[in-house]
Amino acid sequence: MSSAGYNAQNGGSGPPYTNGPVQNQLIYAPQSSVGQGYGALLPSAEHEQMSAKVPQHASPGLYSYSSPQTVRPLVNYQGSGQALNRPPMGSTPAVSLHNTGNVPRMPPPPPQNSTGMPATISGNVPRMNPSQNWQYFPTSLSHAQPQALGNHVPATAGTISGHPSSQVNSQPPTTQQYGGPPLQNSFMSPGITPPPMNHSQPVRPPLGPPPVSSSSAVRPPTQPPPRLLAPGPPPPLQSGPPKQDGYSAPPASDSSSVQNSYDTIEGGGSMGMVHPAQPPPSQNPMTRNVGNAYPSLPPGYQNVFSAGGPGPQQFPSKPQQMPQPPMGVNHLASAVGGLSLHQARQLDELRPVNLLQERNILPPTPLQAPTPCLQEDLQKLNCSPELFRCTLTNIPQTQALLNKAKLPLGLLLHPFKDLSQLPVVTSSTIVRCRSCRTYINPFVSFLDQRRWKCNLCYRVNDVPEEFLYNPVTRVYGEPHKRPEVQNATIEFMAPSEYMLRPPQPPVYLFMFDVSHNAIETGYLGTVCQTILDNLDCLPGNTRTKIGFITFDSTIHFYSLQEGMSQPQMLVISDIEDVFIPMPENLLVNLNETKELVQDLLKNLPHMFTKSSETQSALGPALQAAYKLTSATGGRVTVFQTQLPSLGAGALKPREEPNQKSTAKEIHNLTPATDFYKKLALDCSGQQIAVDLFLLSGRYSDLASLGCISRYSAGSVFYYRAYHHQRNAAQVEKLQKELRRYLTRKIGFEAVMRIRCTKGLSIHTFHGNFFVRSTDLLSLPNINPDAGYAVQMSVEENLSDTSVVSFQSALLYTSSKGERRIRVHTMCLPVASALSDIYAGADVQAITALLANMAVDRSISSSLSDARDALVNAAIDSLSAYRSSVLTVQQPGLAAPLSLRLFPMFVLALLKQKAFQTGTSASLDERIYAMCQIKNQPLAYLMLMTHPSLYRVDNLTDEGALNINDRTIPQPPILQLSVEKLSREGAYLMDAGTVLLLWVGRNCSQTFFSQVLGVPNYASMTQEMNRLPELDTAESSRLVAFISWLREQRPFFPTLHIIRDESPLKTMFLQNMIEDRTESALSYYEFLLHLQQQVNK
């Protein structure tokens, strides 16, 4: 298979706060106390050598597994979630997760045959030559080509007279520099001409308020079952940082910010809370006209002003709005029309679907994200759903309305995704709101040429002198046409004010398990050869450093001093008190010692072939790696093949042999020790991320080992039963994924903050990171394959605005040593009617957010509670729709068209390896599935939850894609039921990480000969892992289709060609979500259960 497309991708959570009384256990994760050790306050003082680093603030880790806790239902998401900028609150009363009444639990399936087959920008900058200090690479995002963009400046007295200038530089040279040094790490190739960035367009009027529509009252449930979402008045919340992965953090005062901290650099927290250093923004902001916007996932920072910064007196009690031009009826309709909640599309999404009667509800093409009901010019600029996605594209006006909907409100982010085109701007002035520190974006409003109003906190800010010059059109006096205001996703080259220390060099430390078990698997040869082949492709520059550690019962360092004829091994046998011998020669400059590095990689696989050492001292080896890299930070890559058995962090087997197939309750999902979490938090404080490659056929306690990656913003890779001879598919998978891992983009010493419009609050985070201070996510490494999720609540009535905005800001150091800020901004309309909330529901985003919450519930409470909460999430939403939206009650089970797939996706989650019961999945496999839910972007997570099934024995070119002179067939997606299978066909199941090609016994002779290269069914071998590339049209189509599927994702799915007698047929049938299994209901039976509960 050609890997060109696969390689082409290398381009360049705390506990949720309840939104009121908990009802559904899946929507709201339980609140628990943070355990001892690193759950407590971290020392504020840094290591002596790292005085410039960020002090670690009190904050919980991603998941806290320490102390027992009372779990609240998952089903209710709504409540008074604590805002990131939050006033002091009281503690949240814990709500029992267990059923106290008749809870709609999943009934056992009826017996039947299971053949169901930095510096604050303040004031005016001194006038300067506008062409100085400017460097702009106007490459627009591939998913949003900026076309005709609106003029943000209303034609009012005192503003620029007339229409905006029509003078446009339609072909600005891509390498043109506006002063300053050349940009070293731009995201576009020289010579490519970008599209024009702006055009003349009539003045856009301000958006008006949404149409007023009354929403019918929700029928109160007779018995509140356990829920993820909870209605009712919000309980008092304890002051402190937002929860991370379902856990409360110790209180942390915003006023304790230290000068040398990322909070000081980024400044400004979320809008839901009031920062102690400044008065709250105006409570009655004026209705504003909104500009163009593009959503993304960068981080925000607290409102900390430097000396001489703006004081409280500079906050106007009410911004002075410029006179607005008169608006006629038609003009007003066009402005508000985009927010109309009664358009044909919205009405269609509300159309009731009787799920018991309409079986074929799965669309034949991949499900697309819903389009927000915004006016056209705003939507053109909105952030790509691949980067920024909200569970509800119509934001509820009040928390009470969100409570009624029984749907979770949250964001799913893919902030560092590889982008083929990305606007990059270099300027000495990065324009940000002086109050909330929001970056200027397409959704702000320009009151006149010199003032703009923030779209998050509504403060009026001055436009810096330098910002009046447009580097694209080379025109002075058009700030509304600047690239920052024309692109919702943009990257800034950050000035020195955004650095706490000089940018760190790229540091890569590799750790290899060389015990007898590891050598037996043969992984070392594959890994060393792959690193050797890609050594020149490691992201970095002339400062790149590299080092190696091997370990069994002892720890081996390798001196790579320049001038040596060969590497020198240094053995440390005292694993109780690890020290670093000759530290200056263990992490070396790659360019200066490349020959020694290559020599070591060639010899390593043969150095331990006769080893009989069976012990593994992983913990002490990690301590050594921490000491070796703590002075600089960097990335530690660990390859482990067994349960650590010696020294600190030693573990004992905990898997219960009989638990796999019989138990409904799974134990030992929590770590056995807090050693790995504590060490991960130490690593995070020193900007070190640890990535774990686990290659083991035996139990290795991934629940404990995974903490080292989870809390240090690393990644986990799991290759079950890896063997270089007996498992060829796993060998190929390791080669491909390690190549991607080594060569993909990487950001170092990163922090991320997500901001939202005043009135909204973010209260829970999901992903691999550490919450450093309140809401600042610490990401020692950021990679383009990591996804994140957050939960939100509505803290204040949003009746004063028709739209809200979300902005993520990611501050990181590139592999070239440049400090960069990637900003994504998304705009969504506000709705006041319950029907509109359902019409704008994003069923995939809802499912993904519920999955994250269910993982937290499984760990903090129990797997059965998480499963109940998932079911109750479906019951609650359908009940609310039936009682409050449907005007005519109908028989059957009614769901709005927008949520027609919700029950199917919930059932798919119940059958997903992370949450299923009664199967032979090992404990490590289950934990790995949970790790993927927490760290995978939405698109990949949904594929792993609900696979896609295609018939491939009759592929044609009809409707095919043409990509780079290749023809890619596009067969329709089939329902996951054996009803759709025929022994006369061949079917490909795409389950994300694996591709299963099932060939029917009576498949056509042409398929066997022209595609598989065998004469008949009997000639097929039991295990086929690759398709022969035959010179036939049939073979070319299927090979092209499979290659295209693989190119769409950063990991490498293995291919298994199976027949009826193959052991893998069981896996194929288990992924038939709509069919009944021994331990799970069929889709139809599940619908009947939902109907029974909804109609109570």
PDB file of N, CA, C and O in Angstrom, residues 344-385:
ATOM      1  N   ALA A 344     -36.834  26.681   6.867  1.00  0.00           N
ATOM      2  CA  ALA A 344     -37.169  25.330   6.421  1.00  0.00           C
ATOM      3  C   ALA A 344     -36.205  24.295   6.982  1.00  0.00           C
ATOM      4  O   ALA A 344     -36.618  23.209   7.397  1.00  0.00           O
ATOM      5  N   ARG A 345     -34.929  24.647   7.020  1.00  0.00           N
ATOM      6  CA  ARG A 345     -33.966  23.671   7.514  1.00  0.00           C
ATOM      7  C   ARG A 345     -34.195  23.351   8.975  1.00  0.00           C
ATOM      8  O   ARG A 345     -34.145  22.189   9.396  1.00  0.00           O
ATOM      9  N   GLN A 346     -34.450  24.395   9.770  1.00  0.00           N
ATOM     10  CA  GLN A 346     -34.689  24.163  11.186  1.00  0.00           C
ATOM     11  C   GLN A 346     -35.962  23.361  11.399  1.00  0.00           C
ATOM     12  O   GLN A 346     -36.010  22.476  12.245  1.00  0.00           O
ATOM     13  N   LEU A 347     -36.981  23.685  10.626  1.00  0.00           N
ATOM     14  CA  LEU A 347     -38.223  22.933  10.760  1.00  0.00           C
ATOM     15  C   LEU A 347     -38.027  21.485  10.390  1.00  0.00           C
ATOM     16  O   LEU A 347     -38.589  20.574  11.006  1.00  0.00           O
ATOM     17  N   ASP A 348     -37.199  21.234   9.382  1.00  0.00           N
ATOM     18  CA  ASP A 348     -36.952  19.853   8.977  1.00  0.00           C
ATOM     19  C   ASP A 348     -36.234  19.087  10.086  1.00  0.00           C
ATOM     20  O   ASP A 348     -36.529  17.918  10.333  1.00  0.00           O
ATOM     21  N   GLU A 349     -35.290  19.749  10.768  1.00  0.00           N
ATOM     22  CA  GLU A 349     -34.576  19.077  11.850  1.00  0.00           C
ATOM     23  C   GLU A 349     -35.488  18.769  13.032  1.00  0.00           C
ATOM     24  O   GLU A 349     -35.184  17.905  13.842  1.00  0.00           O
ATOM     25  N   LEU A 350     -36.614  19.482  13.119  1.00  0.00           N
ATOM     26  CA  LEU A 350     -37.566  19.234  14.206  1.00  0.00           C
ATOM     27  C   LEU A 350     -38.605  18.183  13.836  1.00  0.00           C
ATOM     28  O   LEU A 350     -39.360  17.735  14.685  1.00  0.00           O
ATOM     29  N   ARG A 351     -38.634  17.801  12.577  1.00  0.00           N
ATOM     30  CA  ARG A 351     -39.654  16.847  12.123  1.00  0.00           C
ATOM     31  C   ARG A 351     -39.579  15.555  12.933  1.00  0.00           C
ATOM     32  O   ARG A 351     -38.529  14.952  13.054  1.00  0.00           O
ATOM     33  N   PRO A 352     -40.689  15.143  13.542  1.00  0.00           N
ATOM     34  CA  PRO A 352     -40.638  13.923  14.364  1.00  0.00           C
ATOM     35  C   PRO A 352     -40.441  12.675  13.504  1.00  0.00           C
ATOM     36  O   PRO A 352     -41.027  12.536  12.428  1.00  0.00           O
ATOM     37  N   VAL A 353     -39.614  11.786  13.992  1.00  0.00           N
ATOM     38  CA  VAL A 353     -39.351  10.515  13.328  1.00  0.00           C
ATOM     39  C   VAL A 353     -39.736   9.400  14.282  1.00  0.00           C
ATOM     40  O   VAL A 353     -39.272   9.366  15.434  1.00  0.00           O
ATOM     41  N   ASN A 354     -40.609   8.507  13.840  1.00  0.00           N
ATOM     42  CA  ASN A 354     -40.977   7.355  14.659  1.00  0.00           C
ATOM     43  C   ASN A 354     -39.900   6.291  14.496  1.00  0.00           C
ATOM     44  O   ASN A 354     -39.843   5.591  13.483  1.00  0.00           O
ATOM     45  N   LEU A 355     -39.035   6.176  15.457  1.00  0.00           N
ATOM     46  CA  LEU A 355     -37.879   5.285  15.338  1.00  0.00           C
ATOM     47  C   LEU A 355     -38.284   3.816  15.252  1.00  0.00           C
ATOM     48  O   LEU A 355     -37.545   3.004  14.684  1.00  0.00           O
ATOM     49  N   LEU A 356     -39.435   3.462  15.805  1.00  0.00           N
ATOM     50  CA  LEU A 356     -39.864   2.066  15.753  1.00  0.00           C
ATOM     51  C   LEU A 356     -40.364   1.672  14.375  1.00  0.00           C
ATOM     52  O   LEU A 356     -40.447   0.477  14.060  1.00  0.00           O
ATOM     53  N   GLN A 357     -40.709   2.639  13.556  1.00  0.00           N
ATOM     54  CA  GLN A 357     -41.215   2.330  12.222  1.00  0.00           C
ATOM     55  C   GLN A 357     -40.176   2.577  11.136  1.00  0.00           C
ATOM     56  O   GLN A 357     -40.131   1.840  10.152  1.00  0.00           O
ATOM     57  N   GLU A 358     -39.352   3.603  11.299  1.00  0.00           N
ATOM     58  CA  GLU A 358     -38.364   3.925  10.267  1.00  0.00           C
ATOM     59  C   GLU A 358     -37.038   3.271  10.614  1.00  0.00           C
ATOM     60  O   GLU A 358     -36.282   3.750  11.454  1.00  0.00           O
ATOM     61  N   ARG A 359     -36.768   2.166   9.975  1.00  0.00           N
ATOM     62  CA  ARG A 359     -35.545   1.420  10.264  1.00  0.00           C
ATOM     63  C   ARG A 359     -34.327   1.995   9.565  1.00  0.00           C
ATOM     64  O   ARG A 359     -33.225   1.985  10.098  1.00  0.00           O
ATOM     65  N   ASN A 360     -34.503   2.440   8.334  1.00  0.00           N
ATOM     66  CA  ASN A 360     -33.354   2.884   7.540  1.00  0.00           C
ATOM     67  C   ASN A 360     -33.083   4.366   7.761  1.00  0.00           C
ATOM     68  O   ASN A 360     -33.293   5.196   6.886  1.00  0.00           O
ATOM     69  N   ILE A 361     -32.634   4.685   8.968  1.00  0.00           N
ATOM     70  CA  ILE A 361     -32.396   6.086   9.285  1.00  0.00           C
ATOM     71  C   ILE A 361     -30.925   6.459   9.142  1.00  0.00           C
ATOM     72  O   ILE A 361     -30.580   7.636   9.207  1.00  0.00           O
ATOM     73  N   LEU A 362     -30.064   5.473   8.955  1.00  0.00           N
ATOM     74  CA  LEU A 362     -28.634   5.772   8.815  1.00  0.00           C
ATOM     75  C   LEU A 362     -28.374   6.313   7.421  1.00  0.00           C
ATOM     76  O   LEU A 362     -28.674   5.654   6.425  1.00  0.00           O
ATOM     77  N   PRO A 363     -27.825   7.517   7.299  1.00  0.00           N
ATOM     78  CA  PRO A 363     -27.577   8.082   5.966  1.00  0.00           C
ATOM     79  C   PRO A 363     -26.506   7.271   5.231  1.00  0.00           C
ATOM     80  O   PRO A 363     -25.586   6.732   5.860  1.00  0.00           O
ATOM     81  N   PRO A 364     -26.597   7.172   3.910  1.00  0.00           N
ATOM     82  CA  PRO A 364     -25.623   6.392   3.134  1.00  0.00           C
ATOM     83  C   PRO A 364     -24.279   7.083   2.985  1.00  0.00           C
ATOM     84  O   PRO A 364     -23.330   6.476   2.497  1.00  0.00           O
ATOM     85  N   THR A 365     -24.195   8.334   3.371  1.00  0.00           N
ATOM     86  CA  THR A 365     -22.933   9.081   3.307  1.00  0.00           C
ATOM     87  C   THR A 365     -22.543   9.517   4.716  1.00  0.00           C
ATOM     88  O   THR A 365     -23.391   9.555   5.617  1.00  0.00           O
ATOM     89  N   PRO A 366     -21.282   9.824   4.939  1.00  0.00           N
ATOM     90  CA  PRO A 366     -20.856  10.224   6.286  1.00  0.00           C
ATOM     91  C   PRO A 366     -21.664  11.394   6.817  1.00  0.00           C
ATOM     92  O   PRO A 366     -21.982  12.340   6.088  1.00  0.00           O
ATOM     93  N   LEU A 367     -22.023  11.334   8.094  1.00  0.00           N
ATOM     94  CA  LEU A 367     -22.839  12.359   8.731  1.00  0.00           C
ATOM     95  C   LEU A 367     -22.050  13.654   8.842  1.00  0.00           C
ATOM     96  O   LEU A 367     -20.901  13.663   9.285  1.00  0.00           O
ATOM     97  N   GLN A 368     -22.653  14.743   8.419  1.00  0.00           N
ATOM     98  CA  GLN A 368     -22.002  16.042   8.454  1.00  0.00           C
ATOM     99  C   GLN A 368     -22.435  16.833   9.687  1.00  0.00           C
ATOM    100  O   GLN A 368     -23.522  16.621  10.225  1.00  0.00           O
ATOM    101  N   ALA A 369     -21.583  17.745  10.108  1.00  0.00           N
ATOM    102  CA  ALA A 369     -21.917  18.610  11.242  1.00  0.00           C
ATOM    103  C   ALA A 369     -23.034  19.560  10.853  1.00  0.00           C
ATOM    104  O   ALA A 369     -23.076  20.038   9.712  1.00  0.00           O
ATOM    105  N   PRO A 370     -23.982  19.826  11.741  1.00  0.00           N
ATOM    106  CA  PRO A 370     -25.049  20.786  11.423  1.00  0.00           C
ATOM    107  C   PRO A 370     -24.481  22.179  11.225  1.00  0.00           C
ATOM    108  O   PRO A 370     -23.471  22.552  11.829  1.00  0.00           O
ATOM    109  N   THR A 371     -25.124  22.946  10.367  1.00  0.00           N
ATOM    110  CA  THR A 371     -24.681  24.316  10.081  1.00  0.00           C
ATOM    111  C   THR A 371     -25.413  25.287  10.995  1.00  0.00           C
ATOM    112  O   THR A 371     -26.641  25.292  11.031  1.00  0.00           O
ATOM    113  N   PRO A 372     -24.695  26.101  11.746  1.00  0.00           N
ATOM    114  CA  PRO A 372     -25.372  27.075  12.619  1.00  0.00           C
ATOM    115  C   PRO A 372     -26.253  28.021  11.814  1.00  0.00           C
ATOM    116  O   PRO A 372     -25.953  28.355  10.669  1.00  0.00           O
ATOM    117  N   CYS A 373     -27.355  28.440  12.412  1.00  0.00           N
ATOM    118  CA  CYS A 373     -28.321  29.293  11.726  1.00  0.00           C
ATOM    119  C   CYS A 373     -27.896  30.752  11.864  1.00  0.00           C
ATOM    120  O   CYS A 373     -28.528  31.558  12.550  1.00  0.00           O
ATOM    121  N   LEU A 374     -26.777  31.074  11.194  1.00  0.00           N
ATOM    122  CA  LEU A 374     -26.252  32.428  11.193  1.00  0.00           C
ATOM    123  C   LEU A 374     -26.464  33.055   9.835  1.00  0.00           C
ATOM    124  O   LEU A 374     -26.693  32.350   8.843  1.00  0.00           O
ATOM    125  N   GLN A 375     -26.365  34.393   9.778  1.00  0.00           N
ATOM    126  CA  GLN A 375     -26.466  35.028   8.489  1.00  0.00           C
ATOM    127  C   GLN A 375     -25.248  34.616   7.656  1.00  0.00           C
ATOM    128  O   GLN A 375     -24.195  34.269   8.165  1.00  0.00           O
ATOM    129  N   GLU A 376     -25.416  34.640   6.357  1.00  0.00           N
ATOM    130  CA  GLU A 376     -24.484  33.968   5.454  1.00  0.00           C
ATOM    131  C   GLU A 376     -23.051  34.456   5.578  1.00  0.00           C
ATOM    132  O   GLU A 376     -22.112  33.663   5.595  1.00  0.00           O
ATOM    133  N   ASP A 377     -22.838  35.748   5.678  1.00  0.00           N
ATOM    134  CA  ASP A 377     -21.467  36.234   5.689  1.00  0.00           C
ATOM    135  C   ASP A 377     -20.742  35.860   6.980  1.00  0.00           C
ATOM    136  O   ASP A 377     -19.533  35.666   6.990  1.00  0.00           O
ATOM    137  N   LEU A 378     -21.486  35.714   8.078  1.00  0.00           N
ATOM    138  CA  LEU A 378     -20.865  35.239   9.309  1.00  0.00           C
ATOM    139  C   LEU A 378     -20.506  33.767   9.203  1.00  0.00           C
ATOM    140  O   LEU A 378     -19.431  33.341   9.599  1.00  0.00           O
ATOM    141  N   GLN A 379     -21.434  32.997   8.651  1.00  0.00           N
ATOM    142  CA  GLN A 379     -21.204  31.567   8.570  1.00  0.00           C
ATOM    143  C   GLN A 379     -20.032  31.232   7.658  1.00  0.00           C
ATOM    144  O   GLN A 379     -19.313  30.253   7.890  1.00  0.00           O
ATOM    145  N   LYS A 380     -19.826  32.042   6.624  1.00  0.00           N
ATOM    146  CA  LYS A 380     -18.691  31.809   5.733  1.00  0.00           C
ATOM    147  C   LYS A 380     -17.382  31.825   6.499  1.00  0.00           C
ATOM    148  O   LYS A 380     -16.450  31.111   6.169  1.00  0.00           O
ATOM    149  N   LEU A 381     -17.317  32.655   7.514  1.00  0.00           N
ATOM    150  CA  LEU A 381     -16.084  32.813   8.260  1.00  0.00           C
ATOM    151  C   LEU A 381     -16.030  31.977   9.524  1.00  0.00           C
ATOM    152  O   LEU A 381     -15.014  31.977  10.213  1.00  0.00           O
ATOM    153  N   ASN A 382     -17.084  31.279   9.835  1.00  0.00           N
ATOM    154  CA  ASN A 382     -17.098  30.540  11.092  1.00  0.00           C
ATOM    155  C   ASN A 382     -16.059  29.437  11.076  1.00  0.00           C
ATOM    156  O   ASN A 382     -15.680  28.925  10.029  1.00  0.00           O
ATOM    157  N   CYS A 383     -15.625  29.069  12.248  1.00  0.00           N
ATOM    158  CA  CYS A 383     -14.565  28.074  12.370  1.00  0.00           C
ATOM    159  C   CYS A 383     -15.012  26.730  11.816  1.00  0.00           C
ATOM    160  O   CYS A 383     -16.178  26.353  11.912  1.00  0.00           O
ATOM    161  N   SER A 384     -14.078  26.026  11.212  1.00  0.00           N
ATOM    162  CA  SER A 384     -14.373  24.710  10.670  1.00  0.00           C
ATOM    163  C   SER A 384     -14.803  23.763  11.787  1.00  0.00           C
ATOM    164  O   SER A 384     -14.194  23.731  12.863  1.00  0.00           O
ATOM    165  N   PRO A 385     -15.859  22.978  11.570  1.00  0.00           N
ATOM    166  CA  PRO A 385     -16.276  22.013  12.603  1.00  0.00           C
ATOM    167  C   PRO A 385     -15.223  20.948  12.879  1.00  0.00           C
ATOM    168  O   PRO A 385     -15.300  20.252  13.882  1.00  0.00           O
TER     169      PRO A 385
END
